[in-house]
PDB file of C-alpha atoms in Angstrom:
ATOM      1  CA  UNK A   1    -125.030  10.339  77.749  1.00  0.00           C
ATOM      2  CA  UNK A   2    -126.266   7.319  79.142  1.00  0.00           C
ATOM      3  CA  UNK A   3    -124.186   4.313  80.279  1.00  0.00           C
ATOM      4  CA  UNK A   4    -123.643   1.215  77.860  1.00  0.00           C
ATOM      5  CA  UNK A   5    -124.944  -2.324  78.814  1.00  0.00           C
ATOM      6  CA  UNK A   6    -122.059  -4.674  78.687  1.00  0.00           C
ATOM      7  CA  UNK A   7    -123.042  -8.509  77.895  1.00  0.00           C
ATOM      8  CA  UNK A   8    -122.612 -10.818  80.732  1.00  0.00           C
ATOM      9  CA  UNK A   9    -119.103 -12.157  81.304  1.00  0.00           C
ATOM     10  CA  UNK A  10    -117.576  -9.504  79.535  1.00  0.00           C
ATOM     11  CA  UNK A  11    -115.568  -6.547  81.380  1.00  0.00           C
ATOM     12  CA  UNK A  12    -114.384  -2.835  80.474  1.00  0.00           C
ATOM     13  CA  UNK A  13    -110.890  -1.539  80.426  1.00  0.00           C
ATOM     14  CA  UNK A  14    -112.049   1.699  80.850  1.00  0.00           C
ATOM     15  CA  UNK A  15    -115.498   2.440  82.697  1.00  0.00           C
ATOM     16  CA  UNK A  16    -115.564   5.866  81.449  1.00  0.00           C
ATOM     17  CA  UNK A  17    -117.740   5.915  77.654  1.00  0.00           C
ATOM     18  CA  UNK A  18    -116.603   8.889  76.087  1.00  0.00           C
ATOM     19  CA  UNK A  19    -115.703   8.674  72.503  1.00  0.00           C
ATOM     20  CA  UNK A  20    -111.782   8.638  71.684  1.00  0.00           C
ATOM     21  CA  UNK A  21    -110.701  10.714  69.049  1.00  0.00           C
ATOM     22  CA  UNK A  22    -110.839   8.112  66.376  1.00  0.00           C
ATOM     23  CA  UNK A  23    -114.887   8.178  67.343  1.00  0.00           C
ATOM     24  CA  UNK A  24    -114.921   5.109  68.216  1.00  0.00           C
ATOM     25  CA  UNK A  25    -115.989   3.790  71.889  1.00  0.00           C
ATOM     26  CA  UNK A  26    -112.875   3.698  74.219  1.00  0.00           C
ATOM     27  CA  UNK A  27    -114.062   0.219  75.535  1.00  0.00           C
ATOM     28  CA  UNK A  28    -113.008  -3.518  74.964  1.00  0.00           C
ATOM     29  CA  UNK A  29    -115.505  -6.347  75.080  1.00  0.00           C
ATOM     30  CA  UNK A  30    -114.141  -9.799  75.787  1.00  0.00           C
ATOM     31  CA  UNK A  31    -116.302 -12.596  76.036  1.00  0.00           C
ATOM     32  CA  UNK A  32    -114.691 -15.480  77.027  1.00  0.00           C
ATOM     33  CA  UNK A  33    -113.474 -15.503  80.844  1.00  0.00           C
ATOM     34  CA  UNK A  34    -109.744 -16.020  81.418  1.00  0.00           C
ATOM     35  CA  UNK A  35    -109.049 -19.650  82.109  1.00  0.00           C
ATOM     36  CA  UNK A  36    -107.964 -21.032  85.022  1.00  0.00           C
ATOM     37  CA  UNK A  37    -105.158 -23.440  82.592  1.00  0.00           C
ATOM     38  CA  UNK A  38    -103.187 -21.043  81.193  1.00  0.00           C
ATOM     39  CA  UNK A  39    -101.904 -21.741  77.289  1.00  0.00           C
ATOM     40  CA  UNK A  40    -105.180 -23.146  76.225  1.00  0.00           C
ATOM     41  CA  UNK A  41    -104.725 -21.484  73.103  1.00  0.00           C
ATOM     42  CA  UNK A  42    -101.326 -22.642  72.227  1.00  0.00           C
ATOM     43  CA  UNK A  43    -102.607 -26.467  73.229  1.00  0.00           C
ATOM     44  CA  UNK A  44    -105.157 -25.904  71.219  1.00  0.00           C
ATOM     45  CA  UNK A  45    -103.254 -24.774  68.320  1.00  0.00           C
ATOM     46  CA  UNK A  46    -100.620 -27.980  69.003  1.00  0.00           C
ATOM     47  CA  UNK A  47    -103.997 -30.542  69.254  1.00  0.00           C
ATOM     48  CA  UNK A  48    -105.075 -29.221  65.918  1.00  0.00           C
ATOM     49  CA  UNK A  49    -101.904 -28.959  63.923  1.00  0.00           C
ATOM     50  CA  UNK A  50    -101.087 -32.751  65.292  1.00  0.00           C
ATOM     51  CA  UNK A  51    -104.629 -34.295  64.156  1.00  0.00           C
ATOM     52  CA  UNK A  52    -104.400 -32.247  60.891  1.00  0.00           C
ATOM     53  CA  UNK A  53    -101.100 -33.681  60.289  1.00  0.00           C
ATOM     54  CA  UNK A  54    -101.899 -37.378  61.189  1.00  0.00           C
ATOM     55  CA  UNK A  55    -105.378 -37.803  60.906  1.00  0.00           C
ATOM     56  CA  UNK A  56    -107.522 -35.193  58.292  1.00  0.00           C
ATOM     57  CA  UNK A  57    -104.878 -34.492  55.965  1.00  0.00           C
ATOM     58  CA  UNK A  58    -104.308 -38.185  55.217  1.00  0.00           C
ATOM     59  CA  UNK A  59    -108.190 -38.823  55.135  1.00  0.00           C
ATOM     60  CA  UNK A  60    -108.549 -35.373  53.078  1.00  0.00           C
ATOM     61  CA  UNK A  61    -106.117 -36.624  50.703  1.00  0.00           C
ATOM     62  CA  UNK A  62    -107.885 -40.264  50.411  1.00  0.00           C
ATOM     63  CA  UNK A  63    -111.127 -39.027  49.085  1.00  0.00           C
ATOM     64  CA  UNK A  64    -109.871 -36.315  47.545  1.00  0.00           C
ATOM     65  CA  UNK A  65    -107.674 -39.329  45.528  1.00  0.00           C
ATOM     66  CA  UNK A  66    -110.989 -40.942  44.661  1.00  0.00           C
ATOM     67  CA  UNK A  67    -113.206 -37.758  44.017  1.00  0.00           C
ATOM     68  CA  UNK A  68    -110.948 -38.315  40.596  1.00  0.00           C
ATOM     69  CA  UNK A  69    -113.111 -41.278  39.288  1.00  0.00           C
ATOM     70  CA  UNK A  70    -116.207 -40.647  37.664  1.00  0.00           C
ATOM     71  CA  UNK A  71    -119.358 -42.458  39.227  1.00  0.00           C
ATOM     72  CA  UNK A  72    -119.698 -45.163  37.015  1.00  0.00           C
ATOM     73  CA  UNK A  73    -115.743 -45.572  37.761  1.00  0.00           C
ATOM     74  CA  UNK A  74    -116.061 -45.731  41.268  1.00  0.00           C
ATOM     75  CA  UNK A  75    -119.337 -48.062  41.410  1.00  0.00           C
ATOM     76  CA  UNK A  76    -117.632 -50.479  38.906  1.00  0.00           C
ATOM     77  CA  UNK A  77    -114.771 -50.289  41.441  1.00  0.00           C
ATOM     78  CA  UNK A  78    -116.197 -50.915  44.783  1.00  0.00           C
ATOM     79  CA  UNK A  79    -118.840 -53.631  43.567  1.00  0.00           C
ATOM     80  CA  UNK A  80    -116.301 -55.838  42.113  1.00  0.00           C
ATOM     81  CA  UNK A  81    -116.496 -59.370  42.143  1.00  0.00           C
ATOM     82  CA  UNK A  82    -113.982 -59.835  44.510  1.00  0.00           C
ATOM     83  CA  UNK A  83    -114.242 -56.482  46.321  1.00  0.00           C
ATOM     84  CA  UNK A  84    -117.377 -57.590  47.472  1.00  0.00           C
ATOM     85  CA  UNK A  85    -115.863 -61.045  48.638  1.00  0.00           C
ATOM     86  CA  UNK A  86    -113.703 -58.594  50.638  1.00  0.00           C
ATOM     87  CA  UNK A  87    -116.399 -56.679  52.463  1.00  0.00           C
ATOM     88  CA  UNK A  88    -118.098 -60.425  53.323  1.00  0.00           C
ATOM     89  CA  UNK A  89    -115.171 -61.331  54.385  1.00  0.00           C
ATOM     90  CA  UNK A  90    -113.610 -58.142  56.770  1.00  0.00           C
ATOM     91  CA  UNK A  91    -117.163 -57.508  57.843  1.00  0.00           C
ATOM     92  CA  UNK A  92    -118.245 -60.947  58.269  1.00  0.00           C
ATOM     93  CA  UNK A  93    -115.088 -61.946  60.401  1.00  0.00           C
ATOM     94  CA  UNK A  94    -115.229 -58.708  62.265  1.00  0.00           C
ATOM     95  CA  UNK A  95    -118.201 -59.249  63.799  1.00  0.00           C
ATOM     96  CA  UNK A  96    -118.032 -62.444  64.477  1.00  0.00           C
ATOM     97  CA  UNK A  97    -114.897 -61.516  66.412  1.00  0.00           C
ATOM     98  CA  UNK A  98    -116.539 -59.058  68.161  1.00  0.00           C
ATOM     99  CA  UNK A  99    -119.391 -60.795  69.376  1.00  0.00           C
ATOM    100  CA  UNK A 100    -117.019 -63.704  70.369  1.00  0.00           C
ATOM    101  CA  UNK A 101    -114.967 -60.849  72.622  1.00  0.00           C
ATOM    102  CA  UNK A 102    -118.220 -59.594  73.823  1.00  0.00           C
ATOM    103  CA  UNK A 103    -119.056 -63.011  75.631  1.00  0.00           C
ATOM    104  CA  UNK A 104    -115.750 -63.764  76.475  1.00  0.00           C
ATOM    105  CA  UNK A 105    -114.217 -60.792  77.118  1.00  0.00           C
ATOM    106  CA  UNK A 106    -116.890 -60.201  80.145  1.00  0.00           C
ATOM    107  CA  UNK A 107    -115.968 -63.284  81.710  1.00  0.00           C
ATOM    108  CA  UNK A 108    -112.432 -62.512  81.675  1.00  0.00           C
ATOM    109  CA  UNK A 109    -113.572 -59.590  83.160  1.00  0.00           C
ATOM    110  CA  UNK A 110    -115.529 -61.133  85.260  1.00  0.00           C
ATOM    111  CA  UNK A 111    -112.799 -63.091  86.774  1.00  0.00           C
ATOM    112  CA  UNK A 112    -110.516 -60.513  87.486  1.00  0.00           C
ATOM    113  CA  UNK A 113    -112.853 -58.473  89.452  1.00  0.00           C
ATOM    114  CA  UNK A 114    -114.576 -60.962  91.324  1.00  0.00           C
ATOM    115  CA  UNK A 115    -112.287 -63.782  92.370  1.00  0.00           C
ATOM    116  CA  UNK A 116    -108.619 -63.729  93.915  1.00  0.00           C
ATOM    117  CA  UNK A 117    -106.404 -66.321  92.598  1.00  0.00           C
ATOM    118  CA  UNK A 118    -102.842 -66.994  92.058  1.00  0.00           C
ATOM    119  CA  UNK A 119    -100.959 -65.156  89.614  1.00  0.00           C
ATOM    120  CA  UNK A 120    -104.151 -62.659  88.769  1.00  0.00           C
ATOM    121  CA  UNK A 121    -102.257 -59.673  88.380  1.00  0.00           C
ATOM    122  CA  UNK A 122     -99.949 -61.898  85.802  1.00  0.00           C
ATOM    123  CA  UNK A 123    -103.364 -62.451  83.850  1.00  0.00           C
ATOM    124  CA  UNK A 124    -104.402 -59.373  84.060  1.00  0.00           C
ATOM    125  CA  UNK A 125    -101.115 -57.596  82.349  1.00  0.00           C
ATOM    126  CA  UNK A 126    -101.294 -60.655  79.631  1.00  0.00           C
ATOM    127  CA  UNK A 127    -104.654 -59.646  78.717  1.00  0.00           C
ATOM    128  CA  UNK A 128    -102.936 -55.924  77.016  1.00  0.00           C
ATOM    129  CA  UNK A 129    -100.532 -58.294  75.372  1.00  0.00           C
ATOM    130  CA  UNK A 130    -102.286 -57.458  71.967  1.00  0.00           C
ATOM    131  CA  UNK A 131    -101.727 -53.848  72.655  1.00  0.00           C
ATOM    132  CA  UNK A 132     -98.003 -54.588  73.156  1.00  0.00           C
ATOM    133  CA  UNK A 133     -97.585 -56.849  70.449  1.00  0.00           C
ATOM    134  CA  UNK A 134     -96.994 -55.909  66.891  1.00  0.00           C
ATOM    135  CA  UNK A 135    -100.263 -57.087  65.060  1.00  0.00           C
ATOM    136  CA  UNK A 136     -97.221 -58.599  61.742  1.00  0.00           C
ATOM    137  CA  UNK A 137     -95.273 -60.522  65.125  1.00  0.00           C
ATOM    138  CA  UNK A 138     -98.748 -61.707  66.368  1.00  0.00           C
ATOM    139  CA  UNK A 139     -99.973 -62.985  62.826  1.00  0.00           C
ATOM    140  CA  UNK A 140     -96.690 -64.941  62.410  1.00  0.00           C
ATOM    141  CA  UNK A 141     -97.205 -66.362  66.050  1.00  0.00           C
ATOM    142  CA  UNK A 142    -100.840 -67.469  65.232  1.00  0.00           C
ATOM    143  CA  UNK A 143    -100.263 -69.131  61.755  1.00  0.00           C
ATOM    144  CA  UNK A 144     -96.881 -70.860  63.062  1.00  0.00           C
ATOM    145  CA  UNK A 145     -99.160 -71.980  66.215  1.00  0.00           C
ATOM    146  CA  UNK A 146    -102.267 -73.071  63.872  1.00  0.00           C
ATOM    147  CA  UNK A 147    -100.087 -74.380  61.152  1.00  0.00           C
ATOM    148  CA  UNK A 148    -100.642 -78.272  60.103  1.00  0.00           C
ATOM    149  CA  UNK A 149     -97.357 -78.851  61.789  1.00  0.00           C
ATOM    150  CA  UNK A 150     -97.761 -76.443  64.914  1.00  0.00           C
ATOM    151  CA  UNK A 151     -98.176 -76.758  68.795  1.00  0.00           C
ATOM    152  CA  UNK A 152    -102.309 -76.696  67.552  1.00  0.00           C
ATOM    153  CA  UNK A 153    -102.480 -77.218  64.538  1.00  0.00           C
ATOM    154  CA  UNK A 154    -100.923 -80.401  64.656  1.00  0.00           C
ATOM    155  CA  UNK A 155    -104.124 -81.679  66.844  1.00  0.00           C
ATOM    156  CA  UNK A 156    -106.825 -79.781  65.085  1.00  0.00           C
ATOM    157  CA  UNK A 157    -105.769 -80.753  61.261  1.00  0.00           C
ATOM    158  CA  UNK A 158    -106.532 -84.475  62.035  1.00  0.00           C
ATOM    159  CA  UNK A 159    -109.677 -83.722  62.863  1.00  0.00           C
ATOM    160  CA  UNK A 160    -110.612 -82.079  60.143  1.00  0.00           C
ATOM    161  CA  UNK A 161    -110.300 -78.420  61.545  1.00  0.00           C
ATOM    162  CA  UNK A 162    -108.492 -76.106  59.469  1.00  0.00           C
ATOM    163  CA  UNK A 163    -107.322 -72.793  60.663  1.00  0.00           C
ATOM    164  CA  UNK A 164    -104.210 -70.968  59.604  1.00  0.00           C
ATOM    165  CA  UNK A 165    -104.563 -69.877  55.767  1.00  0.00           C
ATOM    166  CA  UNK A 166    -108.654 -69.836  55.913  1.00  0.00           C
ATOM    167  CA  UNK A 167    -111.551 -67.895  57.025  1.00  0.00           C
ATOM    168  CA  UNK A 168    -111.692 -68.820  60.744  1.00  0.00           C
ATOM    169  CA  UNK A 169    -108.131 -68.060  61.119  1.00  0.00           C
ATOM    170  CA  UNK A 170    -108.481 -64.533  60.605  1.00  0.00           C
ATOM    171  CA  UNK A 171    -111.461 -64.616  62.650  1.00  0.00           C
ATOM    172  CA  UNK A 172    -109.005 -66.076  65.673  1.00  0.00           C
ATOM    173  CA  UNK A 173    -107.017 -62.964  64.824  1.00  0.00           C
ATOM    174  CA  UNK A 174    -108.850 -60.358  65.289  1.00  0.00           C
ATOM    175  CA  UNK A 175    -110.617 -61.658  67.989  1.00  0.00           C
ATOM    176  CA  UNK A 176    -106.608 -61.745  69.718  1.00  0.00           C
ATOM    177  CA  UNK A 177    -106.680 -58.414  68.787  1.00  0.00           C
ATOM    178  CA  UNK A 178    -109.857 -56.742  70.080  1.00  0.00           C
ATOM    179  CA  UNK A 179    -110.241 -58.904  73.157  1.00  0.00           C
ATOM    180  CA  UNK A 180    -108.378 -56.192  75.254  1.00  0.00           C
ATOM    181  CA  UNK A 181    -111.042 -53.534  74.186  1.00  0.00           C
ATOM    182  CA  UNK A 182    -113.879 -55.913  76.128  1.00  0.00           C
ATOM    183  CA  UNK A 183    -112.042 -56.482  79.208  1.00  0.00           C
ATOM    184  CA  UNK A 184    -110.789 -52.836  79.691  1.00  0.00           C
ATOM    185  CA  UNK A 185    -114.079 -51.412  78.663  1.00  0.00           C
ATOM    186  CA  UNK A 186    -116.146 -53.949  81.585  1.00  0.00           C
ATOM    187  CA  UNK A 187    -113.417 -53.997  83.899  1.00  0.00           C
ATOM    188  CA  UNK A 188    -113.934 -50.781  85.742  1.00  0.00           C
ATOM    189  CA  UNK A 189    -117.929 -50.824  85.215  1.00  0.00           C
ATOM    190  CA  UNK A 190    -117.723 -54.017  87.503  1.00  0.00           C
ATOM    191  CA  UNK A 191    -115.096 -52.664  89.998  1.00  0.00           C
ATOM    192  CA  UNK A 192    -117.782 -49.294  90.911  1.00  0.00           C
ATOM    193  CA  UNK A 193    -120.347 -51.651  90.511  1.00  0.00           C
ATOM    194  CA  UNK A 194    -122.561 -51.625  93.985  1.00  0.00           C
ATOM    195  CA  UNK A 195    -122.536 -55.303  95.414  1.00  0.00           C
ATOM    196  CA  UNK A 196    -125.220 -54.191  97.908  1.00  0.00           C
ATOM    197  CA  UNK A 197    -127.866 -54.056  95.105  1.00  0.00           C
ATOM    198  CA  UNK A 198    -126.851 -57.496  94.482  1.00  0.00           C
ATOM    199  CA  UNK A 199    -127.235 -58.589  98.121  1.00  0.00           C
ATOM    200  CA  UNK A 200    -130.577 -56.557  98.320  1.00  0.00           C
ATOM    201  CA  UNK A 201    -132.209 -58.948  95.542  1.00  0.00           C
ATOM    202  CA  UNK A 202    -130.969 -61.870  96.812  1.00  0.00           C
ATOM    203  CA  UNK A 203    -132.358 -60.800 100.320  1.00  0.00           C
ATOM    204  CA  UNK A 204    -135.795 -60.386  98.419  1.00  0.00           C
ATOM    205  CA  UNK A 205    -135.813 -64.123  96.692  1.00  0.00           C
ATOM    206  CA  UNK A 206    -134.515 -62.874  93.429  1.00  0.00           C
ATOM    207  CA  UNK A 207    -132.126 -66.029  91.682  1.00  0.00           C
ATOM    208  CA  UNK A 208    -129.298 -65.703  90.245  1.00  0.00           C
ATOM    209  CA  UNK A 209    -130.203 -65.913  86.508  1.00  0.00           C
ATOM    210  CA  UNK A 210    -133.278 -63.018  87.647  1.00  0.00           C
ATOM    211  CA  UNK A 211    -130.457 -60.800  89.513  1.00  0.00           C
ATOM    212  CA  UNK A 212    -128.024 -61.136  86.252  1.00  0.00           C
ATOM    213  CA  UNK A 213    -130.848 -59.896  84.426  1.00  0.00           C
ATOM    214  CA  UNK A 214    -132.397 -57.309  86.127  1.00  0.00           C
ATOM    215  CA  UNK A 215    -129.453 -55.875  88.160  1.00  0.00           C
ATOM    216  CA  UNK A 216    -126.221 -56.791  86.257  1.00  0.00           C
ATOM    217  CA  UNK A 217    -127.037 -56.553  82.626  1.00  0.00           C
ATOM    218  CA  UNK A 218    -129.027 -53.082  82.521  1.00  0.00           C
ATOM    219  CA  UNK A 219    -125.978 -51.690  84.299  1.00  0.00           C
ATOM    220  CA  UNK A 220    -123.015 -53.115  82.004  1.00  0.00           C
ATOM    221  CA  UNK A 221    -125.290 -53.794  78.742  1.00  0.00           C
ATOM    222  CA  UNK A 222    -123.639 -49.571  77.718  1.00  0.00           C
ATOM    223  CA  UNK A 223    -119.866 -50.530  78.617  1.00  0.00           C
ATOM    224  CA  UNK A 224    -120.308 -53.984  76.630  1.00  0.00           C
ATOM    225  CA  UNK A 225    -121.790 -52.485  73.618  1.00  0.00           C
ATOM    226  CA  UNK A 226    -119.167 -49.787  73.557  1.00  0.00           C
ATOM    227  CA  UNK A 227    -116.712 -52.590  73.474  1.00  0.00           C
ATOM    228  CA  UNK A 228    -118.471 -54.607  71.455  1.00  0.00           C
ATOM    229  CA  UNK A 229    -118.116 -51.462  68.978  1.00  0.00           C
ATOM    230  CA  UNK A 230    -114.309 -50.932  69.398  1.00  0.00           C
ATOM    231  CA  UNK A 231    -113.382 -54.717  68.517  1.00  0.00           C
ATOM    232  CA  UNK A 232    -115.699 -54.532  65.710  1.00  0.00           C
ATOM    233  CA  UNK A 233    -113.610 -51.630  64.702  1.00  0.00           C
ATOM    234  CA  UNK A 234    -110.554 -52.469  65.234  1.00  0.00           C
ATOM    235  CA  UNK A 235    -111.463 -55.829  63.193  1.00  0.00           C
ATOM    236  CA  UNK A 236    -112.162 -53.571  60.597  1.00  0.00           C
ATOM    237  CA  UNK A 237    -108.725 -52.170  60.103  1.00  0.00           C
ATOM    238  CA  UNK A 238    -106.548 -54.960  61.044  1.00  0.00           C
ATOM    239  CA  UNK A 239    -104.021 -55.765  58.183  1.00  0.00           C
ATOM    240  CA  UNK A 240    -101.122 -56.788  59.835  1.00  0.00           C
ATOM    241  CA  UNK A 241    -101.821 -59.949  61.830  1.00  0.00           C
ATOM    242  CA  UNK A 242    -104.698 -60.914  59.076  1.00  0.00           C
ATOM    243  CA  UNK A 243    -102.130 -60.863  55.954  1.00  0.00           C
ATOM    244  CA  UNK A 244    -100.231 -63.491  57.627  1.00  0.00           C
ATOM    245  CA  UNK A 245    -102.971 -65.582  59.127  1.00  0.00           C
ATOM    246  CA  UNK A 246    -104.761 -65.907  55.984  1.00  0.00           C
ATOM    247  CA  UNK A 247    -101.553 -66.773  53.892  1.00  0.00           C
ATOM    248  CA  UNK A 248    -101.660 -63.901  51.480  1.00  0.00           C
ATOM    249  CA  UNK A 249     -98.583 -61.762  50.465  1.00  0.00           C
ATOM    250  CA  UNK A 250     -99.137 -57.720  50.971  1.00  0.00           C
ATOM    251  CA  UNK A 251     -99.357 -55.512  47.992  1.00  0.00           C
ATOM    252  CA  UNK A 252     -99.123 -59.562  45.887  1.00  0.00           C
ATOM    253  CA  UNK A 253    -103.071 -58.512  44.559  1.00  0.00           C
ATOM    254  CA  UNK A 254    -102.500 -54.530  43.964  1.00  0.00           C
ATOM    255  CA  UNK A 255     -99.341 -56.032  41.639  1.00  0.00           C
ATOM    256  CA  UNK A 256    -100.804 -59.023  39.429  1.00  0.00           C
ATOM    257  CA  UNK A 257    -104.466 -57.032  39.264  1.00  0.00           C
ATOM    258  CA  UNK A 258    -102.724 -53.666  38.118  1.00  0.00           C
ATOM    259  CA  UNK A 259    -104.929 -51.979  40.956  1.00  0.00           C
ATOM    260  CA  UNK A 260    -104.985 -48.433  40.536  1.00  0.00           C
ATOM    261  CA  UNK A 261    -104.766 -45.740  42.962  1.00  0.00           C
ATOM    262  CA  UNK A 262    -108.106 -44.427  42.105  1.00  0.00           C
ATOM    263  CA  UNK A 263    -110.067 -47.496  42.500  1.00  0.00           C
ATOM    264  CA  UNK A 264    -107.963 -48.434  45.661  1.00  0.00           C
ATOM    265  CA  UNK A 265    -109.021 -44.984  47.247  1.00  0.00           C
ATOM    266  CA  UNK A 266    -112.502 -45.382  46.279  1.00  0.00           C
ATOM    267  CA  UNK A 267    -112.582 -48.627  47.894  1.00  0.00           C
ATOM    268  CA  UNK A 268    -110.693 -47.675  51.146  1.00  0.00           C
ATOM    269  CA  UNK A 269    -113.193 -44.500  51.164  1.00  0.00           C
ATOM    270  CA  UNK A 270    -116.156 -46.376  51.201  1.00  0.00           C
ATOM    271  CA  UNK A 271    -114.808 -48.622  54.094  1.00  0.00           C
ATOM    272  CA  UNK A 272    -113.992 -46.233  55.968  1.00  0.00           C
ATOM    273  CA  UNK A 273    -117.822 -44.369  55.893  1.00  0.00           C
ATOM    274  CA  UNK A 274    -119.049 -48.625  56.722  1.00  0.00           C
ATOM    275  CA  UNK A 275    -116.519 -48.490  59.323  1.00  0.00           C
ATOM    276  CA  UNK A 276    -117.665 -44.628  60.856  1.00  0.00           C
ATOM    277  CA  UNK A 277    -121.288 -45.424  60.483  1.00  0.00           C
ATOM    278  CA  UNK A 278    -121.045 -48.759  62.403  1.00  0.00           C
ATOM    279  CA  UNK A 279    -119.389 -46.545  65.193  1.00  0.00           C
ATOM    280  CA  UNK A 280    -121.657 -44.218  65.489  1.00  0.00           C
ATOM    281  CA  UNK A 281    -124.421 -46.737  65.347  1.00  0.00           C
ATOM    282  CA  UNK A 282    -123.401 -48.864  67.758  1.00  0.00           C
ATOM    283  CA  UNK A 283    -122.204 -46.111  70.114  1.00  0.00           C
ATOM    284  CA  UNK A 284    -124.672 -46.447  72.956  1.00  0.00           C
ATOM    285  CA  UNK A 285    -125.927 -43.539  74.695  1.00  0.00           C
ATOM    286  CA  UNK A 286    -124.473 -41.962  77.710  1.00  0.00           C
ATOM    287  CA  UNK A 287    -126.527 -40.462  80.136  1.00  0.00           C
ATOM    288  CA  UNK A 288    -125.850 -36.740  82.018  1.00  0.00           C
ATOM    289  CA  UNK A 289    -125.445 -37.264  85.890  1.00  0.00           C
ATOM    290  CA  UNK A 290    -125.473 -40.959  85.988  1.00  0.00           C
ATOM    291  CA  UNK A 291    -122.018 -41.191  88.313  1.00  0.00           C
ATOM    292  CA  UNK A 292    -122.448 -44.858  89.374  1.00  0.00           C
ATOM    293  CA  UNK A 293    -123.404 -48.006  87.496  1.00  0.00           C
ATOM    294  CA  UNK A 294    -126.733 -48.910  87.896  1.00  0.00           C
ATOM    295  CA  UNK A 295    -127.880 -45.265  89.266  1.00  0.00           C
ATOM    296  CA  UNK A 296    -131.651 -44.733  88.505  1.00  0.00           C
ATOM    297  CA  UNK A 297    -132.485 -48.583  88.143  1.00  0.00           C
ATOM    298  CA  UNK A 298    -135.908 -50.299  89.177  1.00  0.00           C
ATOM    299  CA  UNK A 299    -135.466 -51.193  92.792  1.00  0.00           C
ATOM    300  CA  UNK A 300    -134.695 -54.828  93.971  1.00  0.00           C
ATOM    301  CA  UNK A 301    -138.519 -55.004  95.349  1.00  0.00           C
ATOM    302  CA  UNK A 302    -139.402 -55.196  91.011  1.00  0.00           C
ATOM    303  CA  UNK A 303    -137.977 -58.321  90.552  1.00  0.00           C
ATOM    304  CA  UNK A 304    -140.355 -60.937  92.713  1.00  0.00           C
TER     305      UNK A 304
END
């Protein structure tokens, strides 16, 4: 009798291939190799059971809420007059917000990884305040601050700028809010950053404006999109410091409008798809072996 073929990576208890009484072959084929991390199963098990719990089962339960309306229910429901005044507005604001972090967030960035100056680390903890900070405690901070009779407000109502209680309030909160996302996503990109390619195009006549371009940008343009991508998110769902800022009263509308629970899950549903497809759209693409910023660019001898 000839010798079975075992697939690669898979091992034999017992060499020998005689039949056992129960005619079956007295071998065991495993497939996967033993791991090196012992309990990956039981993390496994734990990882799953913890996202289930906090993350699908809620979302499962969310469109299984709104799979209850009928289609001419739920378009009726999410093209509202003033649902659609909602999506101008959370959309609208959120990437505005985002775009305003982009630009500002990489100077901030900028600054703490290129210049030494007193009291940087200081800065550089206040910039995760929004992480710290409950979003309802930062609202209340921003619309006392903005108020006609705040520290700002006070200044800026005179002159005919308006900002707690309107539009461009909420977009000043959520760009407090997803400012962090900018910094920590550029921070480290800049720190590995190689300054000699920098040197290199200055050596060759390149300006500064030409070596931003060419050298800079290319390298960070991935790490600013991706978080350019998490503020625009996280503008998405912000409720907390927006309810306050804008001078509405939660749950106020879902009383007076007799909302129902169908057509609020139908319209939470379909902003949350907006909000997963903008995500994946604006992901940027990671390359494979790419270890350093930069790696694979044109050479410094391109620009002149």
């Amino acid at each position: 009798m000839s010798t079975p073929i075992l697939p690669q990576g898979s091992y034999s208890r017992n060499p020998a291939p005689g039949p056992t009484s129960a005619g079956r072959p007295a071998f065991r084929l495993r497939f996967r190799k033993p791991s090196a991390l012992p309990g990956f199963g039981l993390t496994l098990g734990f990882t799953v059971a913890y996202l289930s719990l906090i993350v699908l089962i809620p979302l499962a339960a969310l469109f299984f809420n709104a799979a209850t309306l009928d289609w001419q229910h739920f378009v009726h429901a999410v093209t509202a007059k003033r649902v659609l005044a909602s999506y101008r507005l959370t959309f609208g604001a959120a990437a505005i917000a985002a775009l305003v972090n982009a630009v500002f967030g990489f100077l901030v960035a900028w600054v703490l990884v290129r210049y030494t100056f007193p009291f940087k680390r200081l800065v550089d903890a206040l910039v995760d305040l929004p992480f710290a900070l409950p979003t309802s405690v930062a609202g209340i901070s921003l619309a006392a601050v903005y108020s006609a009779n705040g520290w700002l407000g006070q200044w800026l109502v005179p002159l005919g700028i308006q900002v707690a209680f309107t539009r461009l309030g909420v977009v000043v909160a959520l760009t407090f809010i997803g400012l962090p996302f900018v910094v920590r996503t550029v921070q480290p990109v800049l720190e590995e950053f190689e300054r000699e390619q920098e040197e290199a195009a200055a050596c060759l006549g390149a300006s500064r404006w030409l070596t931003f371009r060419r050298i800079l940008l290319p390298a960070l343009a991935p790490a600013l999109l991706t978080g350019f991508s998490l503020a625009f998110a996280r503008g998405l769902g912000e409720y907390g410091s927006v309810i306050f800022i804008a001078g509405n009263v939660p749950m106020k509308y879902c009383r007076r409008h007799s909302l129902g629970c169908g057509d609020a899950a139908g319209v939470v549903c379909l902003t949350v798809a907006d909000q997963y497809i903008a995500m994946v759209v604006a992901a940027p693409p990671f390359e494979h072996g790419d270890s350093k910023p930069g790696a694979g660019r044109p050479g410094c001898r391109r620009l002149v």
